[in-house]
PDB file of C-alpha atoms in Angstrom:
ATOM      1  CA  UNK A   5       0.000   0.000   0.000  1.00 62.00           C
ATOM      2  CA  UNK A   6       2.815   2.407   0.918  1.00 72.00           C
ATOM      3  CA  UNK A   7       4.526   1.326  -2.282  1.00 73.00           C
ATOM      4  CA  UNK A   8       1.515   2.511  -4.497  1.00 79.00           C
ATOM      5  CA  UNK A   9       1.538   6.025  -2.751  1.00 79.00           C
ATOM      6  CA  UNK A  10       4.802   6.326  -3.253  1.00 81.00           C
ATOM      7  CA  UNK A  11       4.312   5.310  -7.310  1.00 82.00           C
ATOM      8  CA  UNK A  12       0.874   7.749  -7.012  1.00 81.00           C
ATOM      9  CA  UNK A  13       2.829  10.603  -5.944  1.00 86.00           C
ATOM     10  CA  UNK A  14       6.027  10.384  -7.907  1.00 89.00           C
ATOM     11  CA  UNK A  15       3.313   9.694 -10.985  1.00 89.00           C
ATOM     12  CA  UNK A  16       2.000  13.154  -9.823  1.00 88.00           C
ATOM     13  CA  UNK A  17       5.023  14.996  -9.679  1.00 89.00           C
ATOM     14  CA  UNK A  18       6.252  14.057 -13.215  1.00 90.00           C
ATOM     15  CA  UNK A  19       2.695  15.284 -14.925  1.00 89.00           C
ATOM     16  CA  UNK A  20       3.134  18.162 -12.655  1.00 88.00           C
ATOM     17  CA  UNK A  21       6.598  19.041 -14.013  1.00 89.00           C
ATOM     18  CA  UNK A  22       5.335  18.344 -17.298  1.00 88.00           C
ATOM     19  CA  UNK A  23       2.511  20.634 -17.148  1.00 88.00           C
ATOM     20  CA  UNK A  24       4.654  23.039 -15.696  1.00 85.00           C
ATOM     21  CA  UNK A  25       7.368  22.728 -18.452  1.00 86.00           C
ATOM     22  CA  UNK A  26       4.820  22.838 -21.070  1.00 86.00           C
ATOM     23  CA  UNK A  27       3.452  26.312 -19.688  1.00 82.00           C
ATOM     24  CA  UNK A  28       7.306  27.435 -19.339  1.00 77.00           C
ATOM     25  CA  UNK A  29       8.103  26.636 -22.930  1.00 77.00           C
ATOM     26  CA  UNK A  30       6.984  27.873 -26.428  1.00 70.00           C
ATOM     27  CA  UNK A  31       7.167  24.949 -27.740  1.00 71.00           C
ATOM     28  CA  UNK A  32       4.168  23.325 -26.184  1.00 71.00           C
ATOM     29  CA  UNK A  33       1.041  23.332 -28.013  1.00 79.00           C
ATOM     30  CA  UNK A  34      -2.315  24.204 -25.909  1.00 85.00           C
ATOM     31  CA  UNK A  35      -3.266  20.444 -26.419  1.00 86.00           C
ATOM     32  CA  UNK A  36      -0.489  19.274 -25.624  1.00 88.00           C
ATOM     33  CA  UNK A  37      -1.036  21.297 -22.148  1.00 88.00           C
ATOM     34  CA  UNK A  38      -4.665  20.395 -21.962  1.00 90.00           C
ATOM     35  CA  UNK A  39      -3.684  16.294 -22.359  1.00 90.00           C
ATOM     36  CA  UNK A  40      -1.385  16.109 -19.581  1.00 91.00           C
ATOM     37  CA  UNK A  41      -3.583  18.593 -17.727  1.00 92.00           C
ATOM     38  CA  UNK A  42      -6.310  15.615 -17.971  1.00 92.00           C
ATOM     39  CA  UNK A  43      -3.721  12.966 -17.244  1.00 93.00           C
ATOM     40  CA  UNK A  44      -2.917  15.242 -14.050  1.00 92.00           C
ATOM     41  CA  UNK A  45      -6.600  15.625 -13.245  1.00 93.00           C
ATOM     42  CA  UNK A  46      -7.412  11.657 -13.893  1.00 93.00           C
ATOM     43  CA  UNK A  47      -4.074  10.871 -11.891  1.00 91.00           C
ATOM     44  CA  UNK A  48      -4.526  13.341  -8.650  1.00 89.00           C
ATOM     45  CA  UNK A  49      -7.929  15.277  -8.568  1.00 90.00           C
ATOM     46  CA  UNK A  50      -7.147  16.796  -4.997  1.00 87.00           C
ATOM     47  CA  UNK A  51      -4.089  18.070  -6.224  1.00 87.00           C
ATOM     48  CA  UNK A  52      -5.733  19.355  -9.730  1.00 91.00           C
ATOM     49  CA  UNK A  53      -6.695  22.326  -8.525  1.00 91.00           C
ATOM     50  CA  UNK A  54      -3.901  23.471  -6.110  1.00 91.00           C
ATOM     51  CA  UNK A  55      -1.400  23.189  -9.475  1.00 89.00           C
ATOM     52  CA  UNK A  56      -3.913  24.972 -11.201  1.00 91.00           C
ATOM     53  CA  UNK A  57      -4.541  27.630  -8.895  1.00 91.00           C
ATOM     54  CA  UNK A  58      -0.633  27.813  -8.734  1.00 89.00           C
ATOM     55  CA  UNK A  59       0.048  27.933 -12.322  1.00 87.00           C
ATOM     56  CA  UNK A  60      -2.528  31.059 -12.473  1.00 86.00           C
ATOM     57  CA  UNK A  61      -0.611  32.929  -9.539  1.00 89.00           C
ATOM     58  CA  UNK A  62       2.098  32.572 -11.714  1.00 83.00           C
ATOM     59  CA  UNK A  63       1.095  33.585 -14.616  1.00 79.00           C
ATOM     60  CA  UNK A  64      -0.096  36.505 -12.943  1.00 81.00           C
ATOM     61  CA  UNK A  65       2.905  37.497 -11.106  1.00 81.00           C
ATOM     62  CA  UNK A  66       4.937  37.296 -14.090  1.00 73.00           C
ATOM     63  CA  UNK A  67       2.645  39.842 -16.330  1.00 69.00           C
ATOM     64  CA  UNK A  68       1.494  36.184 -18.598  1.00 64.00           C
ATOM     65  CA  UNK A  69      -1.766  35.639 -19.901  1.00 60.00           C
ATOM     66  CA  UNK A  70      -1.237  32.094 -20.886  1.00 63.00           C
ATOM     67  CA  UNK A  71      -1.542  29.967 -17.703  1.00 78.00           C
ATOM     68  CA  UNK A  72      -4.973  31.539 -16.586  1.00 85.00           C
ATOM     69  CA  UNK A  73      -6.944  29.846 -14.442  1.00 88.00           C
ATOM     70  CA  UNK A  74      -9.689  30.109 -16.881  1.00 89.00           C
ATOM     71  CA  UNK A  75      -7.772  28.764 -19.982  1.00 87.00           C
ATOM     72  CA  UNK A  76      -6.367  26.374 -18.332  1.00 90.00           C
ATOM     73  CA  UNK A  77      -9.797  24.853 -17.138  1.00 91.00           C
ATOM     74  CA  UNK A  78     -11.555  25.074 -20.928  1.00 89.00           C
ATOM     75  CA  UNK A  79      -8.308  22.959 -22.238  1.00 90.00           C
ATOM     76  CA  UNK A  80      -9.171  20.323 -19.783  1.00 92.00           C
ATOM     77  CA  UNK A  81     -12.853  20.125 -20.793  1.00 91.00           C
ATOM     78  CA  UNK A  82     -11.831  19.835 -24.529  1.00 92.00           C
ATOM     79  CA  UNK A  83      -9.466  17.598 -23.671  1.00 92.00           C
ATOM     80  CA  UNK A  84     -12.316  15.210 -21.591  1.00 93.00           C
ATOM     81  CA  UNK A  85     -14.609  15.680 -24.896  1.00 92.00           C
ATOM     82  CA  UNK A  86     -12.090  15.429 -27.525  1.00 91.00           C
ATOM     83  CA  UNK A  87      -9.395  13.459 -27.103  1.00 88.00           C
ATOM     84  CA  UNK A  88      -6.144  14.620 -28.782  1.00 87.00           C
ATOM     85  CA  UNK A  89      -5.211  11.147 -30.035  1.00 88.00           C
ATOM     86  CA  UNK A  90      -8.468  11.038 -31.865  1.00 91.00           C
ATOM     87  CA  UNK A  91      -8.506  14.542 -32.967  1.00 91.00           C
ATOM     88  CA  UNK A  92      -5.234  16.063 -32.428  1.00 89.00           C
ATOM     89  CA  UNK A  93      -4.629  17.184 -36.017  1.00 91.00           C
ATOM     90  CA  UNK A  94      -8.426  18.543 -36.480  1.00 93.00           C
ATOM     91  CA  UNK A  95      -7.725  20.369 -32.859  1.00 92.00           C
ATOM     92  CA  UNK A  96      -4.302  21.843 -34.483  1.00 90.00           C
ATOM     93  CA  UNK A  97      -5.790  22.883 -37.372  1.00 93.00           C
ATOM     94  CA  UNK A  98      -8.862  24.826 -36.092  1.00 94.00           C
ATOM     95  CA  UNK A  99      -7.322  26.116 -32.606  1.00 92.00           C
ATOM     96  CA  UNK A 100      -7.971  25.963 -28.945  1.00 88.00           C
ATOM     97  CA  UNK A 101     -10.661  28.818 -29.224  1.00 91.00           C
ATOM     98  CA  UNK A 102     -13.050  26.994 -31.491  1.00 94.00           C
ATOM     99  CA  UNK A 103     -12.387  23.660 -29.625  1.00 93.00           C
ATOM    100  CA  UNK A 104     -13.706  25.037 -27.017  1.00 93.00           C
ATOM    101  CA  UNK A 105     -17.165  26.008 -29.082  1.00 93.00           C
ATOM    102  CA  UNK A 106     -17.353  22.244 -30.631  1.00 94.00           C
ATOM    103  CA  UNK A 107     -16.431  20.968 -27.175  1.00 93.00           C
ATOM    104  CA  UNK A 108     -19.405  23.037 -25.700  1.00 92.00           C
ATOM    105  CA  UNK A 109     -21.460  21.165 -28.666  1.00 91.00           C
ATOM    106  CA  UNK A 110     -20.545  18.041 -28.094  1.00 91.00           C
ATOM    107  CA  UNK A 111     -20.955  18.069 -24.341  1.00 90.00           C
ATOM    108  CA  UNK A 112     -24.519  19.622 -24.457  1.00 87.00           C
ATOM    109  CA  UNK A 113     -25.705  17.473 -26.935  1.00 83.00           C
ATOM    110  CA  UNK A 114     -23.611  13.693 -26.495  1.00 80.00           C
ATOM    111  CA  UNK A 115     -23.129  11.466 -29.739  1.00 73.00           C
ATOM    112  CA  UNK A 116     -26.172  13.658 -31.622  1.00 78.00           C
ATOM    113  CA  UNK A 117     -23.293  15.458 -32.666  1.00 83.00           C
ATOM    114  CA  UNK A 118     -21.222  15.333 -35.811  1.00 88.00           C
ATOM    115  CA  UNK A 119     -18.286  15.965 -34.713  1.00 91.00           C
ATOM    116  CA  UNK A 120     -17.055  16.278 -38.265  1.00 91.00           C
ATOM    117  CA  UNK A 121     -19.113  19.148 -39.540  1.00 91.00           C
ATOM    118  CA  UNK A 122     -18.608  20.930 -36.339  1.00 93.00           C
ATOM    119  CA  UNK A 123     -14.853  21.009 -37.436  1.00 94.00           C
ATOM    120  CA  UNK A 124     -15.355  21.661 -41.100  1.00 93.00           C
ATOM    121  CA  UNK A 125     -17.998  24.515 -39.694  1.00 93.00           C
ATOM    122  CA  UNK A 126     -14.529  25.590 -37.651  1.00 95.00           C
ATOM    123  CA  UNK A 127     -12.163  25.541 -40.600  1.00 94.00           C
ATOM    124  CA  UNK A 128     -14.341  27.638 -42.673  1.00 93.00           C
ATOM    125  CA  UNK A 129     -15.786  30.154 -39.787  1.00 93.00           C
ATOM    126  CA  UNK A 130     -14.515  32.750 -37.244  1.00 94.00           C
ATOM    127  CA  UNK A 131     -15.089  32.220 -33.925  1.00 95.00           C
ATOM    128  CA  UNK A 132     -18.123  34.143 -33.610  1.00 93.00           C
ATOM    129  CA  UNK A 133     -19.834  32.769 -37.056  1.00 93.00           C
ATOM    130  CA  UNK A 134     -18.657  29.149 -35.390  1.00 94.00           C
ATOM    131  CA  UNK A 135     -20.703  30.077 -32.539  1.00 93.00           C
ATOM    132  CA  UNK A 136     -23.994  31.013 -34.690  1.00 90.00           C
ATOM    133  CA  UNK A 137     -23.299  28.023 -37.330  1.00 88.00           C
ATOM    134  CA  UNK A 138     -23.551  25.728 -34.039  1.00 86.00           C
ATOM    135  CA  UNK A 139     -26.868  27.259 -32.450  1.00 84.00           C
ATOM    136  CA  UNK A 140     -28.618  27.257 -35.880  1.00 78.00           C
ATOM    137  CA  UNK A 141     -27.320  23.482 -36.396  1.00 70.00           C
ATOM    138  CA  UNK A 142     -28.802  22.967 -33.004  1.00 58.00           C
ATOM    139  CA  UNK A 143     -32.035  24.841 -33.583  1.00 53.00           C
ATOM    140  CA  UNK A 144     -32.886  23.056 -37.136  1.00 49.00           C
ATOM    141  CA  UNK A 145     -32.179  19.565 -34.948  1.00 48.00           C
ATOM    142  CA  UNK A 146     -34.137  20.725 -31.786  1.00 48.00           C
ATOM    143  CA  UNK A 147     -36.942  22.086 -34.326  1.00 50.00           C
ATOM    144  CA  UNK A 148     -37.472  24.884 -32.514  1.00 51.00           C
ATOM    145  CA  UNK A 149     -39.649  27.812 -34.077  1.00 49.00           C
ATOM    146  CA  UNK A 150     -39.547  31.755 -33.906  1.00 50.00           C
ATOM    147  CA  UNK A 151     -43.264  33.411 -34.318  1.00 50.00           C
ATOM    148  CA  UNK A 152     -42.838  36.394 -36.624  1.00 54.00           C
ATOM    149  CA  UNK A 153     -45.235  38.757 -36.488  1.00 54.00           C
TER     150      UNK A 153
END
């Protein structure tokens, strides 16, 4: 028992480092961050927070707007809904702010969802146009209707 503590917490401390390293460097891609952010999260969810919370005072202290609290939190839910070794190169190609809209998709509305044509909407839209392309996606599958007068 004392010998899987031991393993638990020396398991933690490398995905910390990583993590850490990864937000150090600029070599690091966001989901790169966000994977071993989930692998930290999966591995140690009492200490998940304190790193985070760390990371942010950080990024703070140091003028950086990369390591937010808040960023940090939304690559972690796109990396629970969208896994980078099933969708790393779509996630590359359309960027961590429109991940975050399909991710939003995909949790609100489970296996509905075509994940495809939410990235080919993110390819071919800004963020904002993403963000109406999804609701009207959502409304013509939720048949909902508007009464014009």
């Amino acid at each position: 028992m004392a010998a899987t503590k031991d393993a638990d917490k020396r398991k933690t401390a490398r995905l910390e480092r990583a993590v850490r390293d990864i937000v150090g460097s600029r070599d690091g891609t966001p989901f790169e961050l966000a994977d071993q952010l989930l692998k930290l999260k999966e591995a140690a969810p009492a200490d998940f927070g304190r790193i985070v919370s760390e990371l942010d005072a950080s990024a703070k202290a140091a003028g950086a707007r990369g390591a937010s609290r808040r960023r940090l939190l939304y690559l972690v839910d796109v990396a629970e809904v969208l896994p980078l070794d099933k969708y790393g190169d779509q996630l590359r190609r359309v960027g961590w702010t429109k991940a975050i809209v399909i991710a939003e998709a995909v949790k609100a509305h489970g296996s509905d969802v075509d994940v495809g044509h939410l990235f080919d909407l993110a390819e071919t839209n800004s963020v904002p146009n993403l963000r109406r392309a999804v609701a009207a996606t959502e409304t013509i599958n939720g048949m909902r209707c508007i009464q014009l007068r």
